[in-house]
Each structure stands twice: as C-alpha cells, then as structure tokens.
C-alpha cells in the first residue's frame, strides 16, 4: 500500500461493523488509490456490501475510521460525502426521460440550467447515449438503463463511485459487454470505482486490484495476478480460479524446493512461489491450478509425474477438462488447451500426468480450518 496519502482516494482503518452482536466487517484496513478500479469479492454474507456502505456513509462503523481524500468522514452521512452509489436495483425515475434522470442531482444542488445542459451532454457522450436524452426509461434495454444509472451517478463528479453488484441481473453476454463498457467509462472518466461482486471472472476482468473477503475479514488485497499466482491462503486460492487443493505435510526443504507428502505421494514444490518459509513437519495445502496439470507427452519432463486414469472429460471448445486418478488418494483436475486434431483422452484410458515444482504452491493453512468452502 502507498505511504503517499495524497494518492489515496478513500481508506478504512481497522473498520468494524456489528449487527445484533454479529460482526459483519472485522478490522478491515483498505486503501484505494485515485483512479483505480477496485473490486470487493467474496461469497454471500462475507461483508463486502456492508464495507461498501461504510465507504459511502450509508452505515457508520462501530470502530475504526473512514477517510475520504485524507479527511475523516467516519460520522458524515452519505449526503455529506462526495461519493455516489449504484445499487443492484437501479431505481431510475420511470416518469422522467433519460435527460431528466441524469440531471436530477444537479437540479437538487441548484445548478444553473446552462451548466446542467453542458454536463448532462458530456456525460451522455461518455456513456454513448448522446441521442437518447429524450427517451423514456421504459424504452431502454437493460444495458442502456445501466448506462443511464452510471451517467446519473457520475454527473455530480464524485471522488469515488461505489457499485453494489449492478450487473448481476443481466444475462451473460450483456453482462460481459457491460464489464467492458464500465471499465472504458472508468478509464475515460478518470475516477475511482469500487465494485462489489461475488463473480471471480468479473473481478479479474475489470479490476486494477481485488480485495477478497470472508466472514467480515479482508483476506487479501492485490492485483489480479498477485491474487491468482500468490493467494494468501487456500480459501483465496479456491475462490479465484480453478485449483486442485491437496492436504500436505512438509518433509524437508532446501534452498530451492520443499519436499512434501500429499495423498500418499512425495511431491516437490518450488520454493520460489512460497509466501512463507515452511518448516519440516508443517501441515498445509498444495494448490495446483487446473491449467498447470499436464497430461500425455506434455507430462514427460515434469518433476512430479505418475501414471493415472482418466475418469471423466468435459469438452469446452478451446479446452478439455479432465478428471484424473493417480492412486487411491491422488485425484486431480486438468484443464488442457485443445485444437482440432489434438489427442483427446477418453474415460478409462491410462495416461501419464504431472506438474512442475514451480507450478505448486504450498499454503500453510488447511481449508477445513477456514470454515465453509466458497459459495
């Protein structure tokens, strides 16, 4: 995190929020830089929406501070902060056309008519709805209504725009289109966006940084690549992307690798990817991403390799996902790129499988110790 406070748009310091004795947000420290697109990601009930509401002033923390551009706004309500929020339910005014929906906030602030016209015109161009100003809300598609809601939120020029799962009601293709559109708008507007989602792909596609939450805590905060390649624990590893998680115990270590025992097998894990310098005897989990498991000729030069059996295969167009067994306990999923003409293994076939030491991440925790699996 940056030590330059001038670079920080919004921040929480040890924020805690409780409801009826239950802790919804638990000692969260979060810094969002100016101009960043940050996603808060986690399963339902993890506290991400409560944290967003604390940032927006719709809730106030029981402990800790909220700072906006370095100013303490902990007890300032939403209307007193230069932030704005878009909810899952867009709450557009059905009796107003697009122009007046967007202009509403400016009119409340007693902005002059000429200035309203100029700013609404600018924001309509930004969201690519320049010719829609006199359309009624009922005439808009789902994606167009989303863009009107974004325009209405941005026309007041908030320092931070907060978005609470605004794309969740859209069908898959429109959702993908709106992800690209929202990122474009954020980049061209130059603002700071904080986006709540439970969809890992959405967070990975859009974000400069991601905060993964569970049970009120911020488990990890980093770039998409940091969180994918160096997850803080097995919950994060499982929640971001597809990974095999295998219980393991460290047997020995040297300057390069760990030797661990997992599922009755000896496995070499590369030290270069370790977050912690695990000692012999330590229990934890091995994380091996599906795409790092190699099968057939591709496995021949892997440090860790076995003969195994294909138990299932699922065709996914550009890839095939295989379920594999290399013994009574060692079961793996592999995601293999596929082109017409490539070998395609069938259930029941014997095949060599393996993975390289540098593709194994030893995590010094047990998934069962972290409560429920991500949902």
PDB file of C-alpha atoms in Angstrom, residues 8-265:
ATOM      1  CA  UNK A   8      -5.272   7.688  -1.592  1.00  0.00           C
ATOM      2  CA  UNK A   9      -8.876   8.379  -2.655  1.00  0.00           C
ATOM      3  CA  UNK A  10     -10.601   6.513   0.163  1.00  0.00           C
ATOM      4  CA  UNK A  11      -9.444   4.454   3.103  1.00  0.00           C
ATOM      5  CA  UNK A  12     -10.679   2.416   6.039  1.00  0.00           C
ATOM      6  CA  UNK A  13      -8.617   1.966   9.183  1.00  0.00           C
ATOM      7  CA  UNK A  14      -9.500  -1.015  11.379  1.00  0.00           C
ATOM      8  CA  UNK A  15     -13.178  -0.672  10.422  1.00  0.00           C
ATOM      9  CA  UNK A  16     -15.628  -2.811  12.416  1.00  0.00           C
ATOM     10  CA  UNK A  17     -19.384  -3.084  11.917  1.00  0.00           C
ATOM     11  CA  UNK A  18     -21.692  -5.256  14.009  1.00  0.00           C
ATOM     12  CA  UNK A  19     -25.364  -6.116  13.654  1.00  0.00           C
ATOM     13  CA  UNK A  20     -27.173  -7.698  16.613  1.00  0.00           C
ATOM     14  CA  UNK A  21     -23.913  -8.959  18.038  1.00  0.00           C
ATOM     15  CA  UNK A  22     -22.697 -10.399  14.723  1.00  0.00           C
ATOM     16  CA  UNK A  23     -19.557  -8.864  13.217  1.00  0.00           C
ATOM     17  CA  UNK A  24     -20.196  -8.060   9.556  1.00  0.00           C
ATOM     18  CA  UNK A  25     -16.928  -6.168   8.972  1.00  0.00           C
ATOM     19  CA  UNK A  26     -13.977  -7.155  11.125  1.00  0.00           C
ATOM     20  CA  UNK A  27     -10.893  -4.904  11.468  1.00  0.00           C
ATOM     21  CA  UNK A  28     -10.667  -4.042   7.764  1.00  0.00           C
ATOM     22  CA  UNK A  29      -7.774  -1.896   6.558  1.00  0.00           C
ATOM     23  CA  UNK A  30      -8.297  -0.834   2.928  1.00  0.00           C
ATOM     24  CA  UNK A  31      -6.620   1.843   0.804  1.00  0.00           C
ATOM     25  CA  UNK A  32      -7.899   2.662  -2.679  1.00  0.00           C
ATOM     26  CA  UNK A  33      -5.742   4.891  -4.846  1.00  0.00           C
ATOM     27  CA  UNK A  34      -7.118   7.667  -7.040  1.00  0.00           C
ATOM     28  CA  UNK A  35      -8.145   6.445 -10.477  1.00  0.00           C
ATOM     29  CA  UNK A  36      -8.212   2.768  -9.510  1.00  0.00           C
ATOM     30  CA  UNK A  37     -10.904   0.236 -10.319  1.00  0.00           C
ATOM     31  CA  UNK A  38     -11.117  -1.958  -7.220  1.00  0.00           C
ATOM     32  CA  UNK A  39     -13.397  -4.965  -6.747  1.00  0.00           C
ATOM     33  CA  UNK A  40     -14.512  -6.382  -3.405  1.00  0.00           C
ATOM     34  CA  UNK A  41     -15.027 -10.087  -3.965  1.00  0.00           C
ATOM     35  CA  UNK A  42     -16.386 -12.853  -1.792  1.00  0.00           C
ATOM     36  CA  UNK A  43     -19.293 -15.224  -1.141  1.00  0.00           C
ATOM     37  CA  UNK A  44     -22.701 -14.040   0.042  1.00  0.00           C
ATOM     38  CA  UNK A  45     -22.584 -12.779   3.613  1.00  0.00           C
ATOM     39  CA  UNK A  46     -18.833 -12.080   3.622  1.00  0.00           C
ATOM     40  CA  UNK A  47     -19.275  -8.368   4.441  1.00  0.00           C
ATOM     41  CA  UNK A  48     -18.414  -6.810   1.088  1.00  0.00           C
ATOM     42  CA  UNK A  49     -21.687  -4.848   0.718  1.00  0.00           C
ATOM     43  CA  UNK A  50     -21.509  -3.702   4.349  1.00  0.00           C
ATOM     44  CA  UNK A  51     -17.980  -2.434   3.714  1.00  0.00           C
ATOM     45  CA  UNK A  52     -19.215  -0.593   0.607  1.00  0.00           C
ATOM     46  CA  UNK A  53     -21.994   1.030   2.637  1.00  0.00           C
ATOM     47  CA  UNK A  54     -19.446   2.132   5.236  1.00  0.00           C
ATOM     48  CA  UNK A  55     -17.391   3.746   2.477  1.00  0.00           C
ATOM     49  CA  UNK A  56     -20.484   5.518   1.150  1.00  0.00           C
ATOM     50  CA  UNK A  57     -21.799   6.748   4.507  1.00  0.00           C
ATOM     51  CA  UNK A  58     -24.971   4.655   4.421  1.00  0.00           C
ATOM     52  CA  UNK A  59     -23.659   2.900   7.537  1.00  0.00           C
ATOM     53  CA  UNK A  60     -21.227   4.067  10.196  1.00  0.00           C
ATOM     54  CA  UNK A  61     -18.567   1.833  11.764  1.00  0.00           C
ATOM     55  CA  UNK A  62     -18.731   0.763  15.394  1.00  0.00           C
ATOM     56  CA  UNK A  63     -14.959   1.034  15.486  1.00  0.00           C
ATOM     57  CA  UNK A  64     -12.293   2.437  13.177  1.00  0.00           C
ATOM     58  CA  UNK A  65     -12.139   5.297  10.689  1.00  0.00           C
ATOM     59  CA  UNK A  66     -13.245   6.119   7.149  1.00  0.00           C
ATOM     60  CA  UNK A  67     -11.114   8.709   5.317  1.00  0.00           C
ATOM     61  CA  UNK A  68     -12.018  10.374   2.000  1.00  0.00           C
ATOM     62  CA  UNK A  69      -9.064  12.174   0.394  1.00  0.00           C
ATOM     63  CA  UNK A  70      -7.387  12.118   3.801  1.00  0.00           C
ATOM     64  CA  UNK A  71     -10.357  13.722   5.586  1.00  0.00           C
ATOM     65  CA  UNK A  72     -12.087  11.856   8.405  1.00  0.00           C
ATOM     66  CA  UNK A  73     -15.673  11.255   7.230  1.00  0.00           C
ATOM     67  CA  UNK A  74     -16.422   8.402   9.657  1.00  0.00           C
ATOM     68  CA  UNK A  75     -19.592  10.006  11.033  1.00  0.00           C
ATOM     69  CA  UNK A  76     -20.574  12.073   7.995  1.00  0.00           C
ATOM     70  CA  UNK A  77     -23.688  10.664   6.285  1.00  0.00           C
ATOM     71  CA  UNK A  78     -23.881   9.832   2.587  1.00  0.00           C
ATOM     72  CA  UNK A  79     -25.316  13.208   1.533  1.00  0.00           C
ATOM     73  CA  UNK A  80     -22.343  14.966   3.144  1.00  0.00           C
ATOM     74  CA  UNK A  81     -19.692  12.973   1.268  1.00  0.00           C
ATOM     75  CA  UNK A  82     -18.520  13.422  -2.304  1.00  0.00           C
ATOM     76  CA  UNK A  83     -19.259   9.802  -3.151  1.00  0.00           C
ATOM     77  CA  UNK A  84     -22.093   8.174  -5.055  1.00  0.00           C
ATOM     78  CA  UNK A  85     -23.500   4.668  -5.178  1.00  0.00           C
ATOM     79  CA  UNK A  86     -25.190   2.487  -7.785  1.00  0.00           C
ATOM     80  CA  UNK A  87     -27.272  -0.394  -6.445  1.00  0.00           C
ATOM     81  CA  UNK A  88     -28.358  -3.693  -7.967  1.00  0.00           C
ATOM     82  CA  UNK A  89     -31.815  -2.149  -8.362  1.00  0.00           C
ATOM     83  CA  UNK A  90     -31.057   0.915 -10.474  1.00  0.00           C
ATOM     84  CA  UNK A  91     -34.016   2.953  -9.127  1.00  0.00           C
ATOM     85  CA  UNK A  92     -34.306   5.145 -12.216  1.00  0.00           C
ATOM     86  CA  UNK A  93     -37.299   7.504 -12.220  1.00  0.00           C
ATOM     87  CA  UNK A  94     -39.815   5.922 -14.637  1.00  0.00           C
ATOM     88  CA  UNK A  95     -41.779   9.184 -15.122  1.00  0.00           C
ATOM     89  CA  UNK A  96     -38.674  11.098 -16.278  1.00  0.00           C
ATOM     90  CA  UNK A  97     -36.816  10.787 -19.571  1.00  0.00           C
ATOM     91  CA  UNK A  98     -33.105   9.972 -19.746  1.00  0.00           C
ATOM     92  CA  UNK A  99     -32.029  13.628 -19.642  1.00  0.00           C
ATOM     93  CA  UNK A 100     -34.025  14.462 -16.528  1.00  0.00           C
ATOM     94  CA  UNK A 101     -32.969  11.275 -14.737  1.00  0.00           C
ATOM     95  CA  UNK A 102     -29.346  12.294 -15.193  1.00  0.00           C
ATOM     96  CA  UNK A 103     -29.981  15.962 -14.416  1.00  0.00           C
ATOM     97  CA  UNK A 104     -31.923  15.290 -11.218  1.00  0.00           C
ATOM     98  CA  UNK A 105     -28.982  15.530  -8.819  1.00  0.00           C
ATOM     99  CA  UNK A 106     -27.713  18.728 -10.416  1.00  0.00           C
ATOM    100  CA  UNK A 107     -31.148  20.300 -10.100  1.00  0.00           C
ATOM    101  CA  UNK A 108     -31.281  19.374  -6.405  1.00  0.00           C
ATOM    102  CA  UNK A 109     -27.965  21.196  -6.000  1.00  0.00           C
ATOM    103  CA  UNK A 110     -29.474  24.279  -7.704  1.00  0.00           C
ATOM    104  CA  UNK A 111     -27.010  24.084 -10.586  1.00  0.00           C
ATOM    105  CA  UNK A 112     -27.715  26.603 -13.383  1.00  0.00           C
ATOM    106  CA  UNK A 113     -29.649  25.402 -16.420  1.00  0.00           C
ATOM    107  CA  UNK A 114     -26.794  26.068 -18.865  1.00  0.00           C
ATOM    108  CA  UNK A 115     -24.331  24.153 -16.687  1.00  0.00           C
ATOM    109  CA  UNK A 116     -26.795  21.273 -16.329  1.00  0.00           C
ATOM    110  CA  UNK A 117     -27.212  21.085 -20.080  1.00  0.00           C
ATOM    111  CA  UNK A 118     -23.453  21.095 -20.642  1.00  0.00           C
ATOM    112  CA  UNK A 119     -22.653  18.460 -18.021  1.00  0.00           C
ATOM    113  CA  UNK A 120     -25.524  16.140 -18.944  1.00  0.00           C
ATOM    114  CA  UNK A 121     -24.474  16.402 -22.586  1.00  0.00           C
ATOM    115  CA  UNK A 122     -20.891  15.499 -21.704  1.00  0.00           C
ATOM    116  CA  UNK A 123     -21.860  12.520 -19.583  1.00  0.00           C
ATOM    117  CA  UNK A 124     -24.314  11.245 -22.222  1.00  0.00           C
ATOM    118  CA  UNK A 125     -21.452  11.211 -24.727  1.00  0.00           C
ATOM    119  CA  UNK A 126     -19.228   9.404 -22.211  1.00  0.00           C
ATOM    120  CA  UNK A 127     -21.767   6.578 -21.811  1.00  0.00           C
ATOM    121  CA  UNK A 128     -22.505   6.652 -25.563  1.00  0.00           C
ATOM    122  CA  UNK A 129     -26.160   7.634 -25.219  1.00  0.00           C
ATOM    123  CA  UNK A 130     -25.925  11.057 -26.856  1.00  0.00           C
ATOM    124  CA  UNK A 131     -29.051  10.552 -28.978  1.00  0.00           C
ATOM    125  CA  UNK A 132     -31.136   9.039 -26.147  1.00  0.00           C
ATOM    126  CA  UNK A 133     -31.699  12.106 -23.978  1.00  0.00           C
ATOM    127  CA  UNK A 134     -35.462  12.282 -24.583  1.00  0.00           C
ATOM    128  CA  UNK A 135     -36.136   8.554 -24.446  1.00  0.00           C
ATOM    129  CA  UNK A 136     -38.350   7.313 -21.642  1.00  0.00           C
ATOM    130  CA  UNK A 137     -36.848   4.784 -19.255  1.00  0.00           C
ATOM    131  CA  UNK A 138     -39.328   2.125 -20.414  1.00  0.00           C
ATOM    132  CA  UNK A 139     -37.883   2.350 -23.948  1.00  0.00           C
ATOM    133  CA  UNK A 140     -34.379   1.394 -22.843  1.00  0.00           C
ATOM    134  CA  UNK A 141     -32.704  -2.000 -22.948  1.00  0.00           C
ATOM    135  CA  UNK A 142     -31.105  -3.423 -19.805  1.00  0.00           C
ATOM    136  CA  UNK A 143     -27.650  -2.273 -20.855  1.00  0.00           C
ATOM    137  CA  UNK A 144     -28.872   1.224 -21.746  1.00  0.00           C
ATOM    138  CA  UNK A 145     -30.594   1.550 -18.365  1.00  0.00           C
ATOM    139  CA  UNK A 146     -27.313   0.543 -16.702  1.00  0.00           C
ATOM    140  CA  UNK A 147     -25.511   3.313 -18.570  1.00  0.00           C
ATOM    141  CA  UNK A 148     -28.133   5.873 -17.557  1.00  0.00           C
ATOM    142  CA  UNK A 149     -27.640   4.882 -13.913  1.00  0.00           C
ATOM    143  CA  UNK A 150     -23.865   5.271 -14.322  1.00  0.00           C
ATOM    144  CA  UNK A 151     -24.309   8.658 -16.010  1.00  0.00           C
ATOM    145  CA  UNK A 152     -26.634   9.858 -13.228  1.00  0.00           C
ATOM    146  CA  UNK A 153     -24.061   8.813 -10.619  1.00  0.00           C
ATOM    147  CA  UNK A 154     -21.100  10.398 -12.409  1.00  0.00           C
ATOM    148  CA  UNK A 155     -22.647  13.718 -13.467  1.00  0.00           C
ATOM    149  CA  UNK A 156     -22.085  15.081  -9.934  1.00  0.00           C
ATOM    150  CA  UNK A 157     -18.374  14.242 -10.284  1.00  0.00           C
ATOM    151  CA  UNK A 158     -17.970  12.099  -7.157  1.00  0.00           C
ATOM    152  CA  UNK A 159     -14.499  11.421  -5.843  1.00  0.00           C
ATOM    153  CA  UNK A 160     -15.435   7.755  -5.529  1.00  0.00           C
ATOM    154  CA  UNK A 161     -18.187   5.780  -7.280  1.00  0.00           C
ATOM    155  CA  UNK A 162     -19.442   2.742  -5.345  1.00  0.00           C
ATOM    156  CA  UNK A 163     -21.188  -0.061  -7.252  1.00  0.00           C
ATOM    157  CA  UNK A 164     -23.092  -2.832  -5.457  1.00  0.00           C
ATOM    158  CA  UNK A 165     -23.414  -5.761  -7.900  1.00  0.00           C
ATOM    159  CA  UNK A 166     -25.077  -3.589 -10.567  1.00  0.00           C
ATOM    160  CA  UNK A 167     -24.612  -6.179 -13.342  1.00  0.00           C
ATOM    161  CA  UNK A 168     -25.972  -9.241 -11.539  1.00  0.00           C
ATOM    162  CA  UNK A 169     -29.446  -9.059 -13.115  1.00  0.00           C
ATOM    163  CA  UNK A 170     -28.118  -9.038 -16.704  1.00  0.00           C
ATOM    164  CA  UNK A 171     -27.815 -12.091 -18.943  1.00  0.00           C
ATOM    165  CA  UNK A 172     -24.310 -13.431 -19.533  1.00  0.00           C
ATOM    166  CA  UNK A 173     -23.489 -11.767 -22.870  1.00  0.00           C
ATOM    167  CA  UNK A 174     -24.874  -8.381 -21.830  1.00  0.00           C
ATOM    168  CA  UNK A 175     -23.002  -8.697 -18.563  1.00  0.00           C
ATOM    169  CA  UNK A 176     -19.724  -9.253 -20.429  1.00  0.00           C
ATOM    170  CA  UNK A 177     -20.468  -6.272 -22.677  1.00  0.00           C
ATOM    171  CA  UNK A 178     -21.211  -4.084 -19.654  1.00  0.00           C
ATOM    172  CA  UNK A 179     -17.990  -5.157 -17.933  1.00  0.00           C
ATOM    173  CA  UNK A 180     -16.013  -3.806 -20.879  1.00  0.00           C
ATOM    174  CA  UNK A 181     -18.197  -0.711 -21.054  1.00  0.00           C
ATOM    175  CA  UNK A 182     -17.888   0.040 -17.347  1.00  0.00           C
ATOM    176  CA  UNK A 183     -14.104  -0.278 -17.468  1.00  0.00           C
ATOM    177  CA  UNK A 184     -13.990   2.026 -20.516  1.00  0.00           C
ATOM    178  CA  UNK A 185     -16.159   4.614 -18.757  1.00  0.00           C
ATOM    179  CA  UNK A 186     -13.993   4.457 -15.637  1.00  0.00           C
ATOM    180  CA  UNK A 187     -10.816   4.889 -17.668  1.00  0.00           C
ATOM    181  CA  UNK A 188     -12.158   7.822 -19.710  1.00  0.00           C
ATOM    182  CA  UNK A 189     -13.812   9.482 -16.712  1.00  0.00           C
ATOM    183  CA  UNK A 190     -10.616   9.075 -14.701  1.00  0.00           C
ATOM    184  CA  UNK A 191     -12.454   8.379 -11.452  1.00  0.00           C
ATOM    185  CA  UNK A 192     -12.113   5.899  -8.621  1.00  0.00           C
ATOM    186  CA  UNK A 193     -14.564   2.979  -8.793  1.00  0.00           C
ATOM    187  CA  UNK A 194     -15.174   0.381  -6.071  1.00  0.00           C
ATOM    188  CA  UNK A 195     -17.216  -2.551  -7.322  1.00  0.00           C
ATOM    189  CA  UNK A 196     -18.817  -5.311  -5.234  1.00  0.00           C
ATOM    190  CA  UNK A 197     -19.260  -8.720  -6.853  1.00  0.00           C
ATOM    191  CA  UNK A 198     -19.334 -12.430  -5.994  1.00  0.00           C
ATOM    192  CA  UNK A 199     -18.210 -13.292  -9.548  1.00  0.00           C
ATOM    193  CA  UNK A 200     -14.475 -14.027  -9.718  1.00  0.00           C
ATOM    194  CA  UNK A 201     -14.351 -13.641 -13.522  1.00  0.00           C
ATOM    195  CA  UNK A 202     -15.985 -10.219 -13.301  1.00  0.00           C
ATOM    196  CA  UNK A 203     -13.434  -9.093 -10.711  1.00  0.00           C
ATOM    197  CA  UNK A 204     -10.494 -10.478 -12.693  1.00  0.00           C
ATOM    198  CA  UNK A 205     -11.682  -8.893 -15.960  1.00  0.00           C
ATOM    199  CA  UNK A 206     -12.250  -5.396 -14.632  1.00  0.00           C
ATOM    200  CA  UNK A 207     -10.045  -4.659 -11.667  1.00  0.00           C
ATOM    201  CA  UNK A 208      -6.737  -2.971 -11.029  1.00  0.00           C
ATOM    202  CA  UNK A 209      -6.847  -4.517  -7.554  1.00  0.00           C
ATOM    203  CA  UNK A 210      -9.119  -7.037  -5.836  1.00  0.00           C
ATOM    204  CA  UNK A 211      -9.996  -7.421  -2.169  1.00  0.00           C
ATOM    205  CA  UNK A 212     -11.092 -10.954  -1.267  1.00  0.00           C
ATOM    206  CA  UNK A 213     -13.346 -11.075   1.804  1.00  0.00           C
ATOM    207  CA  UNK A 214     -14.605 -13.860   4.022  1.00  0.00           C
ATOM    208  CA  UNK A 215     -16.509 -13.688   7.326  1.00  0.00           C
ATOM    209  CA  UNK A 216     -16.030  -9.934   7.566  1.00  0.00           C
ATOM    210  CA  UNK A 217     -12.279 -10.002   7.060  1.00  0.00           C
ATOM    211  CA  UNK A 218     -10.208  -8.795   4.135  1.00  0.00           C
ATOM    212  CA  UNK A 219      -8.102 -11.907   3.482  1.00  0.00           C
ATOM    213  CA  UNK A 220      -6.025 -10.483   0.633  1.00  0.00           C
ATOM    214  CA  UNK A 221      -5.779  -7.251  -1.344  1.00  0.00           C
ATOM    215  CA  UNK A 222      -3.695  -7.104  -4.509  1.00  0.00           C
ATOM    216  CA  UNK A 223      -3.609  -7.115  -8.289  1.00  0.00           C
ATOM    217  CA  UNK A 224      -5.463  -9.897 -10.112  1.00  0.00           C
ATOM    218  CA  UNK A 225      -2.164 -11.585 -10.983  1.00  0.00           C
ATOM    219  CA  UNK A 226      -0.900 -11.382  -7.380  1.00  0.00           C
ATOM    220  CA  UNK A 227      -4.066 -12.938  -6.029  1.00  0.00           C
ATOM    221  CA  UNK A 228      -4.169 -15.631  -8.714  1.00  0.00           C
ATOM    222  CA  UNK A 229      -0.480 -16.578  -8.572  1.00  0.00           C
ATOM    223  CA  UNK A 230       0.183 -15.949  -4.854  1.00  0.00           C
ATOM    224  CA  UNK A 231      -3.060 -16.454  -2.922  1.00  0.00           C
ATOM    225  CA  UNK A 232      -2.815 -15.715   0.781  1.00  0.00           C
ATOM    226  CA  UNK A 233      -4.455 -18.994   1.782  1.00  0.00           C
ATOM    227  CA  UNK A 234      -6.427 -21.924   0.429  1.00  0.00           C
ATOM    228  CA  UNK A 235      -9.760 -20.090   0.584  1.00  0.00           C
ATOM    229  CA  UNK A 236      -8.432 -17.362  -1.739  1.00  0.00           C
ATOM    230  CA  UNK A 237      -6.789 -19.969  -3.986  1.00  0.00           C
ATOM    231  CA  UNK A 238     -10.095 -21.819  -4.357  1.00  0.00           C
ATOM    232  CA  UNK A 239     -12.208 -18.695  -4.768  1.00  0.00           C
ATOM    233  CA  UNK A 240     -10.033 -17.168  -7.511  1.00  0.00           C
ATOM    234  CA  UNK A 241      -9.778 -19.521 -10.459  1.00  0.00           C
ATOM    235  CA  UNK A 242      -9.858 -23.310 -10.553  1.00  0.00           C
ATOM    236  CA  UNK A 243      -7.294 -25.126  -8.450  1.00  0.00           C
ATOM    237  CA  UNK A 244      -6.601 -28.556  -7.036  1.00  0.00           C
ATOM    238  CA  UNK A 245      -6.208 -28.366  -3.251  1.00  0.00           C
ATOM    239  CA  UNK A 246      -4.429 -31.317  -1.679  1.00  0.00           C
ATOM    240  CA  UNK A 247      -3.616 -31.789   2.027  1.00  0.00           C
ATOM    241  CA  UNK A 248       0.134 -31.936   2.562  1.00  0.00           C
ATOM    242  CA  UNK A 249       2.903 -32.078   5.153  1.00  0.00           C
ATOM    243  CA  UNK A 250       6.414 -30.682   4.686  1.00  0.00           C
ATOM    244  CA  UNK A 251       9.066 -33.418   4.988  1.00  0.00           C
ATOM    245  CA  UNK A 252      12.213 -31.435   4.167  1.00  0.00           C
ATOM    246  CA  UNK A 253      13.425 -28.289   2.456  1.00  0.00           C
ATOM    247  CA  UNK A 254      16.482 -26.896   0.736  1.00  0.00           C
ATOM    248  CA  UNK A 255      17.380 -23.593  -0.887  1.00  0.00           C
ATOM    249  CA  UNK A 256      15.274 -24.368  -3.948  1.00  0.00           C
ATOM    250  CA  UNK A 257      12.390 -26.672  -3.106  1.00  0.00           C
ATOM    251  CA  UNK A 258      10.158 -28.213  -0.496  1.00  0.00           C
ATOM    252  CA  UNK A 259       9.635 -31.952  -0.374  1.00  0.00           C
ATOM    253  CA  UNK A 260       6.133 -32.661   0.890  1.00  0.00           C
ATOM    254  CA  UNK A 261       3.940 -35.699   1.338  1.00  0.00           C
ATOM    255  CA  UNK A 262       0.454 -35.405  -0.147  1.00  0.00           C
ATOM    256  CA  UNK A 263      -2.199 -38.040  -0.762  1.00  0.00           C
ATOM    257  CA  UNK A 264       0.315 -40.777  -0.047  1.00  0.00           C
ATOM    258  CA  UNK A 265       2.791 -39.415  -2.621  1.00  0.00           C
TER     259      UNK A 265
END
